[in-house]
Backbone as JSON Lines, residues from 0, in Angstrom:
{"i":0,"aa":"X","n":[-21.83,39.09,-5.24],"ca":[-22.42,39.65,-6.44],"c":[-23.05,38.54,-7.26]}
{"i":1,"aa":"X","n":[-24.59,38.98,-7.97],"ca":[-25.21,37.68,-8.53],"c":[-24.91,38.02,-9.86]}
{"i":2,"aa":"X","n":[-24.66,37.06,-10.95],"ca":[-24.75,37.26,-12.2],"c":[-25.53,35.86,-13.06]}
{"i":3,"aa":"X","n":[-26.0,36.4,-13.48],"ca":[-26.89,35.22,-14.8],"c":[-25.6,35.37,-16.19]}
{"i":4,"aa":"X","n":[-25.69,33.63,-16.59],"ca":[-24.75,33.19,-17.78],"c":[-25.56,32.83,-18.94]}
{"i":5,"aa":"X","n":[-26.03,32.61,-19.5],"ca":[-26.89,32.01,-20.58],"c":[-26.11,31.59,-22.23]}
{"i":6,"aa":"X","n":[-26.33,30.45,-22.57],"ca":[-25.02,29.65,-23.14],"c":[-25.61,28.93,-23.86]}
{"i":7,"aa":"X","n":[-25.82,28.6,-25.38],"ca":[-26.18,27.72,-26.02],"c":[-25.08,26.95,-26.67]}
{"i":8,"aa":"X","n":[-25.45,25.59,-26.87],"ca":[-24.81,24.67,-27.43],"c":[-25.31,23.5,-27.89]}
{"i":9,"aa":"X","n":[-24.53,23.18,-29.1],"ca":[-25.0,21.63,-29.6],"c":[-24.81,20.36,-29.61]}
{"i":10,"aa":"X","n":[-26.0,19.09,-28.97],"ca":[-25.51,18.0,-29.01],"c":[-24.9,16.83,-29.88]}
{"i":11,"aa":"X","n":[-23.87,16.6,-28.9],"ca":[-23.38,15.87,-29.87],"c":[-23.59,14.64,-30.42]}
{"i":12,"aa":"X","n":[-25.33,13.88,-29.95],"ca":[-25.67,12.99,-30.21],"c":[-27.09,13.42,-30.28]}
{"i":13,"aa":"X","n":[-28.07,12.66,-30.41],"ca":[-29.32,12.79,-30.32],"c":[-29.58,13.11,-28.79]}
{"i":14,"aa":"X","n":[-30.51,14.31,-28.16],"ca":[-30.77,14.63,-27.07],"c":[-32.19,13.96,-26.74]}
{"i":15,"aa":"X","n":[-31.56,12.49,-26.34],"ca":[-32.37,11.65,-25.83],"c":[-33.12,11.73,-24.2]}
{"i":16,"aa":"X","n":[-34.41,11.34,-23.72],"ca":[-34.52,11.98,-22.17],"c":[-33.64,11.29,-21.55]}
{"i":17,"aa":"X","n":[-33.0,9.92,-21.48],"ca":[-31.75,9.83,-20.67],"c":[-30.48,11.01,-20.26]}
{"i":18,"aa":"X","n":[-30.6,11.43,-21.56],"ca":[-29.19,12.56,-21.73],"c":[-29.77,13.78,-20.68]}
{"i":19,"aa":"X","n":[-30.69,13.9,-21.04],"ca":[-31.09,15.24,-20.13],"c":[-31.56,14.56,-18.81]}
{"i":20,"aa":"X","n":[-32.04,13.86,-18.23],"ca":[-32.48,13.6,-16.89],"c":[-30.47,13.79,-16.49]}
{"i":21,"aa":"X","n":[-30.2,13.13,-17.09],"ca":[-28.94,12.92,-16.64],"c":[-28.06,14.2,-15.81]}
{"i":22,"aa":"X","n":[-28.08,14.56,-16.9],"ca":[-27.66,16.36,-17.36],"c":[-28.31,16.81,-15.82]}
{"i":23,"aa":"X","n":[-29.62,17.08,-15.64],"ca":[-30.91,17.94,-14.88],"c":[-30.58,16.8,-13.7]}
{"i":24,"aa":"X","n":[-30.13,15.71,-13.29],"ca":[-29.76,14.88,-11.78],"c":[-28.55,15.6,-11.22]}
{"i":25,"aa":"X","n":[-27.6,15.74,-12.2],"ca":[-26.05,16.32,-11.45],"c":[-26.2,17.69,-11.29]}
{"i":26,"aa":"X","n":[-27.35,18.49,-12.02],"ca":[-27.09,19.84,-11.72],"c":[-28.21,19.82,-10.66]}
{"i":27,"aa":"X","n":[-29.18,19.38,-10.1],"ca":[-29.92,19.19,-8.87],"c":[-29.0,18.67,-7.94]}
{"i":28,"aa":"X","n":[-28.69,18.33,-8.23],"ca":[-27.22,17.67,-6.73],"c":[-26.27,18.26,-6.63]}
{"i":29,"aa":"X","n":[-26.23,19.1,-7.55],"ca":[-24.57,19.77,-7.02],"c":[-25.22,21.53,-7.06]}
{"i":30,"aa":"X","n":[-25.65,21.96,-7.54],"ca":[-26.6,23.49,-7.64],"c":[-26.56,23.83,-6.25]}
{"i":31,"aa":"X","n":[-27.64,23.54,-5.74],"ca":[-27.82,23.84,-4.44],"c":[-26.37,24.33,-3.34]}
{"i":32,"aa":"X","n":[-25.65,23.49,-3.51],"ca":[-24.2,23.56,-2.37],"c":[-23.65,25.01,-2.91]}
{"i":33,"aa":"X","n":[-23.66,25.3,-4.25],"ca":[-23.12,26.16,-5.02],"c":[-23.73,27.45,-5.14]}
{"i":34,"aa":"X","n":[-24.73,27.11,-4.14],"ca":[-25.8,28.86,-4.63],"c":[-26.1,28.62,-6.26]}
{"i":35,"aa":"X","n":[-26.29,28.02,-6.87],"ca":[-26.7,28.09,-8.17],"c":[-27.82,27.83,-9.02]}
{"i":36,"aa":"X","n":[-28.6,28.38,-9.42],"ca":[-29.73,28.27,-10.06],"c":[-30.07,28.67,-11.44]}
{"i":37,"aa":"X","n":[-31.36,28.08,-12.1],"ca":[-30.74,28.32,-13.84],"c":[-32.16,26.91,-14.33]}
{"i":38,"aa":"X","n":[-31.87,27.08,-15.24],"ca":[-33.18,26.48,-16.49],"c":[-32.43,25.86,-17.89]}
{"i":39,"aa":"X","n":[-32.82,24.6,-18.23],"ca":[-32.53,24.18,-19.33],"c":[-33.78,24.13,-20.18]}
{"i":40,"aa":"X","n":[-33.6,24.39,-21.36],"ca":[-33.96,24.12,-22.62],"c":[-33.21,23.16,-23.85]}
{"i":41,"aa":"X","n":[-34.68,22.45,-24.11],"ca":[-33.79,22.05,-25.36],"c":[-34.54,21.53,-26.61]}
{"i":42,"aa":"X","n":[-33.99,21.29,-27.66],"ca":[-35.13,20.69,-28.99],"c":[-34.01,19.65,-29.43]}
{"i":43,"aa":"X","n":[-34.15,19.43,-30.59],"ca":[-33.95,18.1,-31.26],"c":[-31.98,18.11,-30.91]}
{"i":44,"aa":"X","n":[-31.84,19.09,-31.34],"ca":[-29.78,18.74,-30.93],"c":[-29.27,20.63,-30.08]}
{"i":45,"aa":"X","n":[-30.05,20.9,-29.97],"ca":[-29.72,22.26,-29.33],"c":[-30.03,22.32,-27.67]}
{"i":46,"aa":"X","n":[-29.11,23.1,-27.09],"ca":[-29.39,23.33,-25.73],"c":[-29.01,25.09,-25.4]}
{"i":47,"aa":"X","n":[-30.06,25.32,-24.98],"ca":[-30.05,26.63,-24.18],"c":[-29.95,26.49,-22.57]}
{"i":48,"aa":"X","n":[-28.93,27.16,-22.07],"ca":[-29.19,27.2,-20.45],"c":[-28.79,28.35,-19.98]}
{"i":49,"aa":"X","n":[-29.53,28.83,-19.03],"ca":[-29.02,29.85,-17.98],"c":[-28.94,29.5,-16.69]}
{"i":50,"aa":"X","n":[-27.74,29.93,-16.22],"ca":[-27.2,29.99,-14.75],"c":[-26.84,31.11,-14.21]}
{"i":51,"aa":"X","n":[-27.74,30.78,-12.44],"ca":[-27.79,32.08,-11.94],"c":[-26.95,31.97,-10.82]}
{"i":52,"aa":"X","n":[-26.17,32.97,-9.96],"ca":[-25.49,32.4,-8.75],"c":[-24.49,33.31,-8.63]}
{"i":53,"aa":"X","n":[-23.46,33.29,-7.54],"ca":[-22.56,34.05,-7.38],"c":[-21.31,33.8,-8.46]}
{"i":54,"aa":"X","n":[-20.8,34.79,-8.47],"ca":[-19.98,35.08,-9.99],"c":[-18.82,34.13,-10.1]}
{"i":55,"aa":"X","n":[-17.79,33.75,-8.82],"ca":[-17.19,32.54,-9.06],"c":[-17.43,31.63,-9.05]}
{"i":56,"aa":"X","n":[-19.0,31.05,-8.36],"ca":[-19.49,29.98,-8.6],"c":[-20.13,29.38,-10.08]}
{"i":57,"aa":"X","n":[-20.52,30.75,-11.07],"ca":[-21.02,30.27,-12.16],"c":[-19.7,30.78,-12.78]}
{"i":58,"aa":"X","n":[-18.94,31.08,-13.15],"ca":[-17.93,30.95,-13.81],"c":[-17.25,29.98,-13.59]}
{"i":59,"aa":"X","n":[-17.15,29.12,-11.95],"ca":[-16.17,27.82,-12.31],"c":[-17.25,27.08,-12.77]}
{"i":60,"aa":"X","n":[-18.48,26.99,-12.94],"ca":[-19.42,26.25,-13.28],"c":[-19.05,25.95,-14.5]}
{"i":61,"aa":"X","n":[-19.23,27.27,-15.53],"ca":[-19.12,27.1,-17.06],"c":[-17.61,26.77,-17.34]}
{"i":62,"aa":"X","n":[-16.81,26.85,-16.81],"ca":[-15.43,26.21,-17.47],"c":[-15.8,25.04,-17.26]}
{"i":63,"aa":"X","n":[-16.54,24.12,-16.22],"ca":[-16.78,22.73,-16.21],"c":[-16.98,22.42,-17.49]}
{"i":64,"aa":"X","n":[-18.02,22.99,-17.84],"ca":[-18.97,22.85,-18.86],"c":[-18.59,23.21,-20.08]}
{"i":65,"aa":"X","n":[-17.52,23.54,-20.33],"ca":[-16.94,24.33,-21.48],"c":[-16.18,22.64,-22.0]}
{"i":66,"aa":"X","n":[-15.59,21.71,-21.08],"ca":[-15.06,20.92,-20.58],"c":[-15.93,19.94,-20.81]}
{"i":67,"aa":"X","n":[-17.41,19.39,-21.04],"ca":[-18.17,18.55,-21.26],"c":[-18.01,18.17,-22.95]}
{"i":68,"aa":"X","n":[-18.12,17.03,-22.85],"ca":[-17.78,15.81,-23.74],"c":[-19.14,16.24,-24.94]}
{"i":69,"aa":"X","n":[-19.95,16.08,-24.06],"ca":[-21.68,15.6,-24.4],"c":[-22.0,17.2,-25.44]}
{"i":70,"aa":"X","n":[-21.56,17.97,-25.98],"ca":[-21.88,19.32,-26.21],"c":[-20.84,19.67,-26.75]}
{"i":71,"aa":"X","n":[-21.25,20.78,-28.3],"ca":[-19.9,21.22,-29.07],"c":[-20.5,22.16,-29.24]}
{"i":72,"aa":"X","n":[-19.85,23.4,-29.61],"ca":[-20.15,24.52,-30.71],"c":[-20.56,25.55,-28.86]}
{"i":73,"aa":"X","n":[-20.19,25.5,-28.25],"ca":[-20.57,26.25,-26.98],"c":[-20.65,27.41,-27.37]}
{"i":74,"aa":"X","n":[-21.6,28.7,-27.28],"ca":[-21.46,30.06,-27.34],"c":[-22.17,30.73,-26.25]}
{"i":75,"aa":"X","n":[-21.37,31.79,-25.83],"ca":[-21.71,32.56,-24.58],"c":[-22.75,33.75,-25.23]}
{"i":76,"aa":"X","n":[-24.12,33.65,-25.07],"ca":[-24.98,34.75,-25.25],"c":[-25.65,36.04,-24.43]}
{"i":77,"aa":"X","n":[-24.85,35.8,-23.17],"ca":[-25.34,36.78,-22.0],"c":[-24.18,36.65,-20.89]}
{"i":78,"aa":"X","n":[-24.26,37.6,-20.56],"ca":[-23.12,37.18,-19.41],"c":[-23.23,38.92,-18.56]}
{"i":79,"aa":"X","n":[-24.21,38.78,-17.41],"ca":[-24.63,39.86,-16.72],"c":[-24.56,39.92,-15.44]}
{"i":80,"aa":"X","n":[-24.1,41.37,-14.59],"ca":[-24.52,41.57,-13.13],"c":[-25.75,41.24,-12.9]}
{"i":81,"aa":"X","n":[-26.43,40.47,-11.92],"ca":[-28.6,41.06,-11.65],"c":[-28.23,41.47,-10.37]}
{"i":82,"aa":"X","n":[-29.66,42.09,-10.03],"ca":[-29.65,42.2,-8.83],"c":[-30.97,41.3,-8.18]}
{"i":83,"aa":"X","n":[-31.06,40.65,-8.42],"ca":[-32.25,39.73,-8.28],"c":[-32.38,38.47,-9.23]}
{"i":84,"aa":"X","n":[-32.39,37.18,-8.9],"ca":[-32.6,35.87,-9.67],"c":[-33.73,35.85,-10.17]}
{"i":85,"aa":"X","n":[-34.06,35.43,-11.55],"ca":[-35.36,34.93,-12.32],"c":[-35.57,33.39,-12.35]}
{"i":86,"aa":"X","n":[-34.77,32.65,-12.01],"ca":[-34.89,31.72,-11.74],"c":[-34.82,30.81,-10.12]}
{"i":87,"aa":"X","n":[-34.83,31.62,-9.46],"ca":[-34.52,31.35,-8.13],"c":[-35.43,30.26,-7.79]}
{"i":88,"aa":"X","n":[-36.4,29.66,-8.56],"ca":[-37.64,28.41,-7.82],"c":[-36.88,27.02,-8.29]}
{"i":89,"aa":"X","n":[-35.72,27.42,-9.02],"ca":[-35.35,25.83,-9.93],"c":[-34.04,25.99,-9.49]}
{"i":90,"aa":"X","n":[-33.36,24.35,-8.85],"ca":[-32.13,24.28,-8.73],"c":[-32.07,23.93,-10.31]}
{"i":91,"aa":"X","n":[-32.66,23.43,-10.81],"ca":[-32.31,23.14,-12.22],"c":[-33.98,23.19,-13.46]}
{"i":92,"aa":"X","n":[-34.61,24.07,-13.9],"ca":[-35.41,23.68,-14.36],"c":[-35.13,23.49,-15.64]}
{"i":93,"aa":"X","n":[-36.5,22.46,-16.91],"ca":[-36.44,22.47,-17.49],"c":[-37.66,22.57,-18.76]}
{"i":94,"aa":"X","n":[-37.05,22.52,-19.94],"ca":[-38.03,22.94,-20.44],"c":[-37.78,22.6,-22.2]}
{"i":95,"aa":"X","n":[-38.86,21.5,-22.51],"ca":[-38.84,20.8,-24.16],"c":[-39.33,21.43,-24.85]}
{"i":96,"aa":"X","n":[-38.43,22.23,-25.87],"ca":[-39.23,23.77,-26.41],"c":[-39.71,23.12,-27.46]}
{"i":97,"aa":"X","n":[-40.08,22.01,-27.87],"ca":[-40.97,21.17,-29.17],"c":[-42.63,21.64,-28.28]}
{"i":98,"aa":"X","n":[-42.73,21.7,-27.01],"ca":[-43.85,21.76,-26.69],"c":[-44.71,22.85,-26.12]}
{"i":99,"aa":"X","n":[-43.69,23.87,-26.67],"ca":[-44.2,25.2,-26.8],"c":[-44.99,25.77,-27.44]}
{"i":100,"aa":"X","n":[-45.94,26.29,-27.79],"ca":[-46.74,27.18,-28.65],"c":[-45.5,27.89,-29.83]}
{"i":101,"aa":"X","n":[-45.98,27.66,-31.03],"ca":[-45.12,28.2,-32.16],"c":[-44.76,29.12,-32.12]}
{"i":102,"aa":"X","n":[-45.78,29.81,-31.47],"ca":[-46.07,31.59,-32.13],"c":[-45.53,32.03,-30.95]}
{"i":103,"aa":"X","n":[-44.94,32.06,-29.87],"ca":[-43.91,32.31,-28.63],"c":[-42.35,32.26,-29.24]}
{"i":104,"aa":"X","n":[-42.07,30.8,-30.0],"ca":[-40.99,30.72,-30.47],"c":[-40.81,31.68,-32.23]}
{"i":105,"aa":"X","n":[-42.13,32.04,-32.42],"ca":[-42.22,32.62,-33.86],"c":[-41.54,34.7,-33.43]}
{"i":106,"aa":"X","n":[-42.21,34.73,-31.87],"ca":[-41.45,36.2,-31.4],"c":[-40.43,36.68,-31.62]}
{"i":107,"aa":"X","n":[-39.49,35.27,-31.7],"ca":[-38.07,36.24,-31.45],"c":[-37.19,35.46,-32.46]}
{"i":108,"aa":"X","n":[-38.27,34.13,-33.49],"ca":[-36.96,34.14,-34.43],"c":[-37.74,34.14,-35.77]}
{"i":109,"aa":"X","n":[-37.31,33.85,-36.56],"ca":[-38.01,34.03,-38.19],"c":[-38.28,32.39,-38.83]}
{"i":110,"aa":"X","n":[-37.72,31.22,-37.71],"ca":[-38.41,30.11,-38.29],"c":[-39.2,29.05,-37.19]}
{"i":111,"aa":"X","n":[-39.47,30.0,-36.49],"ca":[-40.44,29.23,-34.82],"c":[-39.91,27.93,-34.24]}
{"i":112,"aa":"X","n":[-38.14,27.82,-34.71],"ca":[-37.43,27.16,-33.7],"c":[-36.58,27.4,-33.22]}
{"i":113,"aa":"X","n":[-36.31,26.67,-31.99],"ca":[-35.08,27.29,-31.2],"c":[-33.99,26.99,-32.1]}
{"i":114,"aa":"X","n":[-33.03,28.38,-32.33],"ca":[-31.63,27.92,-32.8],"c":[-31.48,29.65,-32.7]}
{"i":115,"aa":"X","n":[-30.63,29.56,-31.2],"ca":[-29.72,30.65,-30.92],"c":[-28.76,31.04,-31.67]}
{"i":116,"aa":"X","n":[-28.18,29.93,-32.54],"ca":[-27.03,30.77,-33.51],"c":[-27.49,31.5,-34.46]}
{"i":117,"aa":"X","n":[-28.85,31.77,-34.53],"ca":[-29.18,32.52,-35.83],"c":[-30.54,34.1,-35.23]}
{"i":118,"aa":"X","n":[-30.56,33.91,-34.24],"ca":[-30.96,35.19,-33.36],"c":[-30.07,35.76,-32.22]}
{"i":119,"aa":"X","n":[-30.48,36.72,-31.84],"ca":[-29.57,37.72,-31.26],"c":[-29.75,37.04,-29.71]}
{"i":120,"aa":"X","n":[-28.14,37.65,-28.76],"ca":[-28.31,37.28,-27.32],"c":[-29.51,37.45,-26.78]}
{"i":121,"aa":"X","n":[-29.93,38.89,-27.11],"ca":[-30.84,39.45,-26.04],"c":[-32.5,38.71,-26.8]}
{"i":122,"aa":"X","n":[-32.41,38.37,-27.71],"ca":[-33.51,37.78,-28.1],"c":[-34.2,36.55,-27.03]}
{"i":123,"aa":"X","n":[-32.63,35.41,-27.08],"ca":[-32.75,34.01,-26.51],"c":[-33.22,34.52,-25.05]}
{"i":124,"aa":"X","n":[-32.54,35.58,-24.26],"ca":[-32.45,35.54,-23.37],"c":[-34.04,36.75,-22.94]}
{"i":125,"aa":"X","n":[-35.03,36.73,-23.66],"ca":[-36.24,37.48,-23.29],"c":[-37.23,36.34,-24.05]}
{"i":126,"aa":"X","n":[-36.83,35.08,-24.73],"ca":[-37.4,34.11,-24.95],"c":[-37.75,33.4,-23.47]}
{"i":127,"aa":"X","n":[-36.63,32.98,-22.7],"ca":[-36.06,32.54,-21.38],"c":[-37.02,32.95,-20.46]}
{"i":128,"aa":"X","n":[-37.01,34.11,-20.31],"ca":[-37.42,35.12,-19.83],"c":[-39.5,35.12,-19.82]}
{"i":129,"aa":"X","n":[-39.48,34.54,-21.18],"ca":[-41.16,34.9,-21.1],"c":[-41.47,33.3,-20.87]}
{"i":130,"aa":"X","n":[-40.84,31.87,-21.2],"ca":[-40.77,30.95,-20.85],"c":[-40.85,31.02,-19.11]}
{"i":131,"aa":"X","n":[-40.02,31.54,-18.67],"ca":[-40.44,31.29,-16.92],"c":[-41.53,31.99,-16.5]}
{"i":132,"aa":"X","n":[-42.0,32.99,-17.55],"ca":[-43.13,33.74,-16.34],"c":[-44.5,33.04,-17.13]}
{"i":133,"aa":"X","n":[-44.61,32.16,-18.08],"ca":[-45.37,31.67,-18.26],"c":[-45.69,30.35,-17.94]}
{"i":134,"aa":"X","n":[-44.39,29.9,-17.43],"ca":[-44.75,29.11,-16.84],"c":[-44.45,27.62,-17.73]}
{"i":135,"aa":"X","n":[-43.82,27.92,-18.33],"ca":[-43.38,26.58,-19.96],"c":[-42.45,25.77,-18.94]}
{"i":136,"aa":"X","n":[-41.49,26.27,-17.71],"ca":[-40.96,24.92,-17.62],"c":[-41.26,24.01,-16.75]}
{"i":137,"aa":"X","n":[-40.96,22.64,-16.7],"ca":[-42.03,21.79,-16.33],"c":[-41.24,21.13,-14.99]}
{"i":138,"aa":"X","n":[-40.38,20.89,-14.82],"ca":[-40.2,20.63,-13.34],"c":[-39.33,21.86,-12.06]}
{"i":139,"aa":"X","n":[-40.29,22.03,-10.99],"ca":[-40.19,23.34,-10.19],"c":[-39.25,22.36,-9.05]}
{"i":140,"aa":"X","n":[-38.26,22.33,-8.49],"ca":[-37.46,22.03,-7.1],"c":[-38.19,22.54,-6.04]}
């Protein structure tokens, strides 16, 4: 059974590109073995991610991750059966929502930046959503 997780959280330092290559190397190396697939986002201290994959594989995933040092304030915003992956082209993609078009991020919140704690699950997660079919994230596996 496939299910998509989608999970925002905040860094706990400046989200420097070290931090994220970092982040986006271990989940390209270990994804794959795991059936797992999924997309990061992120802006100045916030991270959005969704993970797609079989249901004990992304659930032991996110207790990992629940478990990461690098990230506080974790909140679960989706947590669904699919019957089909939206992310299935990325063992890990990603995506610097500073370099988005405003008025994409102006859709679904009231101050045209990412910050999931102040819009709804289903919002972040049809943000996500119009981000992959447009094509916003920038490295494809």
């Amino acid at each position: 059974m496939l299910v998509r997780l989608i999970y925002a959280s905040r860094a706990c330092e400046h989200i420097g590109q070290e931090l994220v290559d970092s982040i986006l190397a271990t989940a390209r190396r270990h994804n794959p073995a795991n059936g797992i697939t999924g997309v990061l986002c992120h802006s100045e201290d916030v991270f959005v991610q969704a993970l797609e994959g079989g249901r004990d594989q992304v659930n032991q995933l996110y207790a990992r991750l629940l478990q990461d040092k690098r990230h506080k304030d974790v909140v679960l915003l989706c947590y669904e059966e699919i019957d089909a992956r939206q992310y299935a082209s990325w063992t890990m993609g990603k995506g610097r929502l500073e370099k988005v078009n405003r008025s994409l991020l102006l859709k679904y919140s009231s101050t045209g930046v990412l910050n999931p704690y102040d819009v709804s699950g289903c919002a972040t997660v049809a943000l996500l959503a119009e981000l992959a079919a447009t094509g916003a994230f920038a490295v494809r596996d």
